[in-house]
A tleap script that builds the chain and sets N, CA, C and O, in Angstrom:
source leaprc.protein.ff14SB
mol = sequence {
  NMET ASP GLU ASP LYS ILE ARG LYS ALA PHE
  GLU ALA TYR GLY ILE GLU ASP GLU LEU THR
  CYS PRO GLN ALA PHE GLU ILE SER GLU LYS
  TYR SER ILE PRO LYS MET ASP ILE ALA ARG
  TYR CYS ASN GLN ARG GLU PRO ARG ILE LYS
  ILE ARG SER CYS GLN LEU GLY CYS PHE CARG
}
set mol.1.N position { 92.878 100.232 116.864 }
set mol.1.CA position { 92.513 100.778 115.604 }
set mol.1.C position { 91.314 100.374 115.240 }
set mol.1.O position { 91.002 99.184 115.209 }
set mol.2.N position { 90.447 101.438 114.897 }
set mol.2.CA position { 88.892 101.348 114.886 }
set mol.2.C position { 88.611 101.106 113.300 }
set mol.2.O position { 88.039 102.014 112.696 }
set mol.3.N position { 88.939 100.072 112.682 }
set mol.3.CA position { 88.521 99.661 111.273 }
set mol.3.C position { 87.114 100.266 110.720 }
set mol.3.O position { 87.061 100.795 109.610 }
set mol.4.N position { 85.889 100.142 111.637 }
set mol.4.CA position { 84.906 100.545 111.252 }
set mol.4.C position { 84.783 102.216 111.277 }
set mol.4.O position { 84.007 102.718 110.464 }
set mol.5.N position { 85.305 102.831 111.915 }
set mol.5.CA position { 85.758 104.252 111.736 }
set mol.5.C position { 86.419 104.791 110.641 }
set mol.5.O position { 86.044 105.771 109.997 }
set mol.6.N position { 87.406 104.128 110.452 }
set mol.6.CA position { 88.010 104.356 109.315 }
set mol.6.C position { 87.419 103.657 107.885 }
set mol.6.O position { 87.784 104.049 106.777 }
set mol.7.N position { 86.642 102.778 108.051 }
set mol.7.CA position { 86.020 102.325 106.858 }
set mol.7.C position { 85.032 103.574 106.458 }
set mol.7.O position { 85.036 104.093 105.341 }
set mol.8.N position { 84.318 103.913 107.372 }
set mol.8.CA position { 83.336 104.759 107.232 }
set mol.8.C position { 83.761 106.062 106.766 }
set mol.8.O position { 83.188 106.597 105.817 }
set mol.9.N position { 84.822 106.659 107.430 }
set mol.9.CA position { 85.450 108.067 106.644 }
set mol.9.C position { 85.922 107.896 105.373 }
set mol.9.O position { 85.755 108.863 104.630 }
set mol.10.N position { 86.426 107.005 104.950 }
set mol.10.CA position { 86.918 106.576 103.713 }
set mol.10.C position { 85.739 106.500 102.643 }
set mol.10.O position { 85.812 107.140 101.594 }
set mol.11.N position { 84.663 105.698 102.951 }
set mol.11.CA position { 83.225 106.090 102.701 }
set mol.11.C position { 82.864 107.468 102.347 }
set mol.11.O position { 82.415 107.727 101.231 }
set mol.12.N position { 82.993 108.124 103.008 }
set mol.12.CA position { 82.526 109.713 102.925 }
set mol.12.C position { 83.466 110.456 102.099 }
set mol.12.O position { 83.121 111.556 101.668 }
set mol.13.N position { 84.529 110.015 101.851 }
set mol.13.CA position { 85.681 110.498 100.921 }
set mol.13.C position { 85.271 109.961 99.725 }
set mol.13.O position { 85.361 110.702 98.745 }
set mol.14.N position { 84.847 108.867 99.571 }
set mol.14.CA position { 84.639 108.169 98.225 }
set mol.14.C position { 86.161 107.411 98.001 }
set mol.14.O position { 86.438 107.103 96.842 }
set mol.15.N position { 86.954 107.166 98.862 }
set mol.15.CA position { 88.145 106.425 98.695 }
set mol.15.C position { 87.711 104.700 98.735 }
set mol.15.O position { 87.170 104.012 99.601 }
set mol.16.N position { 88.114 104.467 97.676 }
set mol.16.CA position { 88.193 103.018 97.021 }
set mol.16.C position { 89.651 101.974 97.442 }
set mol.16.O position { 89.911 101.160 98.328 }
set mol.17.N position { 90.313 102.508 96.329 }
set mol.17.CA position { 91.715 102.303 96.135 }
set mol.17.C position { 92.796 102.960 96.305 }
set mol.17.O position { 93.911 102.448 96.401 }
set mol.18.N position { 92.541 104.151 96.355 }
set mol.18.CA position { 93.648 105.347 96.412 }
set mol.18.C position { 93.365 106.354 97.128 }
set mol.18.O position { 92.310 106.987 97.095 }
set mol.19.N position { 94.584 106.610 98.022 }
set mol.19.CA position { 94.588 107.449 99.129 }
set mol.19.C position { 95.782 108.512 98.836 }
set mol.19.O position { 96.890 108.230 98.378 }
set mol.20.N position { 95.327 109.737 99.187 }
set mol.20.CA position { 96.438 110.520 99.019 }
set mol.20.C position { 96.688 110.962 100.336 }
set mol.20.O position { 95.925 110.918 101.301 }
set mol.21.N position { 98.154 111.511 100.251 }
set mol.21.CA position { 98.544 111.881 101.986 }
set mol.21.C position { 98.137 113.036 102.430 }
set mol.21.O position { 98.053 113.133 103.654 }
set mol.22.N position { 97.756 114.277 101.558 }
set mol.22.CA position { 96.626 115.291 101.940 }
set mol.22.C position { 95.507 114.745 102.607 }
set mol.22.O position { 95.168 115.110 103.732 }
set mol.23.N position { 94.797 113.695 101.806 }
set mol.23.CA position { 93.544 113.113 102.237 }
set mol.23.C position { 93.506 112.352 103.566 }
set mol.23.O position { 92.599 112.477 104.389 }
set mol.24.N position { 94.455 111.640 103.688 }
set mol.24.CA position { 95.008 110.955 105.022 }
set mol.24.C position { 95.085 111.805 106.133 }
set mol.24.O position { 94.502 111.481 107.169 }
set mol.25.N position { 95.903 113.142 106.041 }
set mol.25.CA position { 96.411 114.105 106.944 }
set mol.25.C position { 94.755 114.711 107.357 }
set mol.25.O position { 94.447 114.864 108.539 }
set mol.26.N position { 93.693 115.046 106.130 }
set mol.26.CA position { 92.612 115.638 106.500 }
set mol.26.C position { 91.552 114.299 107.244 }
set mol.26.O position { 90.714 114.699 108.053 }
set mol.27.N position { 91.596 113.105 107.023 }
set mol.27.CA position { 90.922 112.558 107.390 }
set mol.27.C position { 91.290 112.267 109.094 }
set mol.27.O position { 90.411 112.111 109.941 }
set mol.28.N position { 92.382 112.241 109.305 }
set mol.28.CA position { 93.117 112.035 110.677 }
set mol.28.C position { 92.749 112.862 111.512 }
set mol.28.O position { 92.401 112.491 112.633 }
set mol.29.N position { 92.745 114.303 111.109 }
set mol.29.CA position { 92.298 115.353 111.825 }
set mol.29.C position { 90.717 115.442 112.198 }
set mol.29.O position { 90.082 115.327 113.247 }
set mol.30.N position { 90.400 115.691 110.895 }
set mol.30.CA position { 88.646 115.500 111.112 }
set mol.30.C position { 88.232 114.628 112.081 }
set mol.30.O position { 87.705 115.026 113.120 }
set mol.31.N position { 88.470 113.184 111.773 }
set mol.31.CA position { 87.879 112.077 112.447 }
set mol.31.C position { 88.779 111.683 113.902 }
set mol.31.O position { 88.385 110.807 114.672 }
set mol.32.N position { 89.814 112.335 114.091 }
set mol.32.CA position { 90.490 112.039 115.475 }
set mol.32.C position { 91.201 110.513 115.244 }
set mol.32.O position { 91.392 109.634 116.085 }
set mol.33.N position { 91.430 110.520 114.210 }
set mol.33.CA position { 92.074 108.824 113.613 }
set mol.33.C position { 93.604 109.008 113.714 }
set mol.33.O position { 94.089 109.844 112.952 }
set mol.34.N position { 94.464 108.320 114.579 }
set mol.34.CA position { 95.875 108.533 114.282 }
set mol.34.C position { 96.518 108.115 112.772 }
set mol.34.O position { 96.250 106.997 112.333 }
set mol.35.N position { 97.191 108.842 112.150 }
set mol.35.CA position { 97.904 108.542 110.858 }
set mol.35.C position { 98.259 107.270 110.696 }
set mol.35.O position { 97.879 106.695 109.676 }
set mol.36.N position { 99.082 106.554 111.694 }
set mol.36.CA position { 99.336 105.408 111.774 }
set mol.36.C position { 98.542 104.295 111.384 }
set mol.36.O position { 98.810 103.441 110.538 }
set mol.37.N position { 97.397 104.421 112.197 }
set mol.37.CA position { 96.216 103.661 112.028 }
set mol.37.C position { 95.645 103.760 110.452 }
set mol.37.O position { 95.446 102.815 109.689 }
set mol.38.N position { 95.476 104.941 110.240 }
set mol.38.CA position { 94.983 104.999 108.486 }
set mol.38.C position { 96.238 104.009 107.516 }
set mol.38.O position { 95.918 103.228 106.620 }
set mol.39.N position { 97.163 104.186 107.805 }
set mol.39.CA position { 98.068 103.706 107.241 }
set mol.39.C position { 98.102 102.215 107.337 }
set mol.39.O position { 98.110 101.616 106.262 }
set mol.40.N position { 98.122 101.504 108.449 }
set mol.40.CA position { 97.806 100.149 108.911 }
set mol.40.C position { 96.583 99.728 108.135 }
set mol.40.O position { 96.612 98.706 107.449 }
set mol.41.N position { 95.657 100.384 108.211 }
set mol.41.CA position { 94.408 100.059 107.425 }
set mol.41.C position { 94.462 99.629 106.154 }
set mol.41.O position { 94.010 98.603 105.646 }
set mol.42.N position { 95.293 100.862 105.524 }
set mol.42.CA position { 95.613 100.644 103.910 }
set mol.42.C position { 96.431 99.416 103.394 }
set mol.42.O position { 96.300 98.957 102.260 }
set mol.43.N position { 97.289 98.929 104.341 }
set mol.43.CA position { 98.231 97.680 104.296 }
set mol.43.C position { 97.534 96.396 104.652 }
set mol.43.O position { 97.913 95.327 104.174 }
set mol.44.N position { 96.511 96.486 105.491 }
set mol.44.CA position { 95.902 95.353 105.939 }
set mol.44.C position { 94.669 94.824 105.041 }
set mol.44.O position { 94.223 93.691 104.858 }
set mol.45.N position { 94.345 95.924 104.619 }
set mol.45.CA position { 92.895 95.800 103.805 }
set mol.45.C position { 93.400 95.043 102.383 }
set mol.45.O position { 94.497 95.344 101.913 }
set mol.46.N position { 92.508 94.012 101.703 }
set mol.46.CA position { 92.754 93.389 100.676 }
set mol.46.C position { 91.245 93.611 99.688 }
set mol.46.O position { 90.075 93.390 100.000 }
set mol.47.N position { 91.823 94.117 98.443 }
set mol.47.CA position { 92.955 94.769 98.064 }
set mol.47.C position { 93.652 95.958 98.693 }
set mol.47.O position { 92.845 96.850 98.956 }
set mol.48.N position { 94.651 96.186 98.949 }
set mol.48.CA position { 95.195 97.159 99.476 }
set mol.48.C position { 94.747 98.534 98.863 }
set mol.48.O position { 94.351 98.687 97.708 }
set mol.49.N position { 94.881 99.569 99.878 }
set mol.49.CA position { 94.769 100.873 99.452 }
set mol.49.C position { 95.850 101.562 99.329 }
set mol.49.O position { 96.592 101.651 100.307 }
set mol.50.N position { 96.262 102.352 97.823 }
set mol.50.CA position { 97.542 102.553 97.636 }
set mol.50.C position { 97.599 104.209 97.863 }
set mol.50.O position { 96.719 105.001 97.525 }
set mol.51.N position { 98.726 104.491 98.454 }
set mol.51.CA position { 98.766 105.704 99.080 }
set mol.51.C position { 99.620 106.466 97.839 }
set mol.51.O position { 100.641 106.037 97.302 }
set mol.52.N position { 98.960 107.625 97.563 }
set mol.52.CA position { 99.809 108.533 96.391 }
set mol.52.C position { 100.000 109.702 96.956 }
set mol.52.O position { 99.607 109.859 98.112 }
set mol.53.N position { 100.560 110.623 96.348 }
set mol.53.CA position { 101.019 112.049 96.248 }
set mol.53.C position { 101.373 112.342 97.677 }
set mol.53.O position { 100.848 113.153 98.440 }
set mol.54.N position { 102.648 111.285 97.940 }
set mol.54.CA position { 103.106 111.483 99.507 }
set mol.54.C position { 104.012 112.654 99.467 }
set mol.54.O position { 104.698 113.138 98.566 }
set mol.55.N position { 103.745 113.073 101.126 }
set mol.55.CA position { 104.338 114.396 101.209 }
set mol.55.C position { 105.752 114.399 101.634 }
set mol.55.O position { 106.459 115.393 101.796 }
set mol.56.N position { 106.091 113.088 101.805 }
set mol.56.CA position { 107.615 112.886 102.067 }
set mol.56.C position { 108.283 112.330 100.518 }
set mol.56.O position { 109.494 112.262 100.309 }
set mol.57.N position { 107.498 112.057 99.777 }
set mol.57.CA position { 108.248 111.680 98.441 }
set mol.57.C position { 107.858 110.257 98.703 }
set mol.57.O position { 107.450 109.805 97.633 }
set mol.58.N position { 107.808 109.493 99.494 }
set mol.58.CA position { 107.881 107.839 99.490 }
set mol.58.C position { 106.945 107.340 98.457 }
set mol.58.O position { 107.270 106.541 97.579 }
set mol.59.N position { 106.038 107.733 98.573 }
set mol.59.CA position { 104.712 106.721 97.547 }
set mol.59.C position { 104.547 107.860 96.538 }
set mol.59.O position { 104.380 109.030 96.881 }
set mol.60.N position { 104.610 107.403 95.167 }
set mol.60.CA position { 104.123 108.154 94.232 }
set mol.60.C position { 102.754 107.583 93.269 }
set mol.60.O position { 102.287 108.293 92.378 }
savepdb mol mol.pdb
quit
């Protein structure tokens, strides 16, 4: 997982404490970052970045 690449992508999108699934998918495609790496980054960071608007309905 390239944490620096993810951090820079999040900064470009203005993401600080919440991320939506559509944003995660867009970042994954635009920056060639695996979706699981994005999810892992969100969960390992303190404070954690919350995932909202889950396309599967898992996170609200």
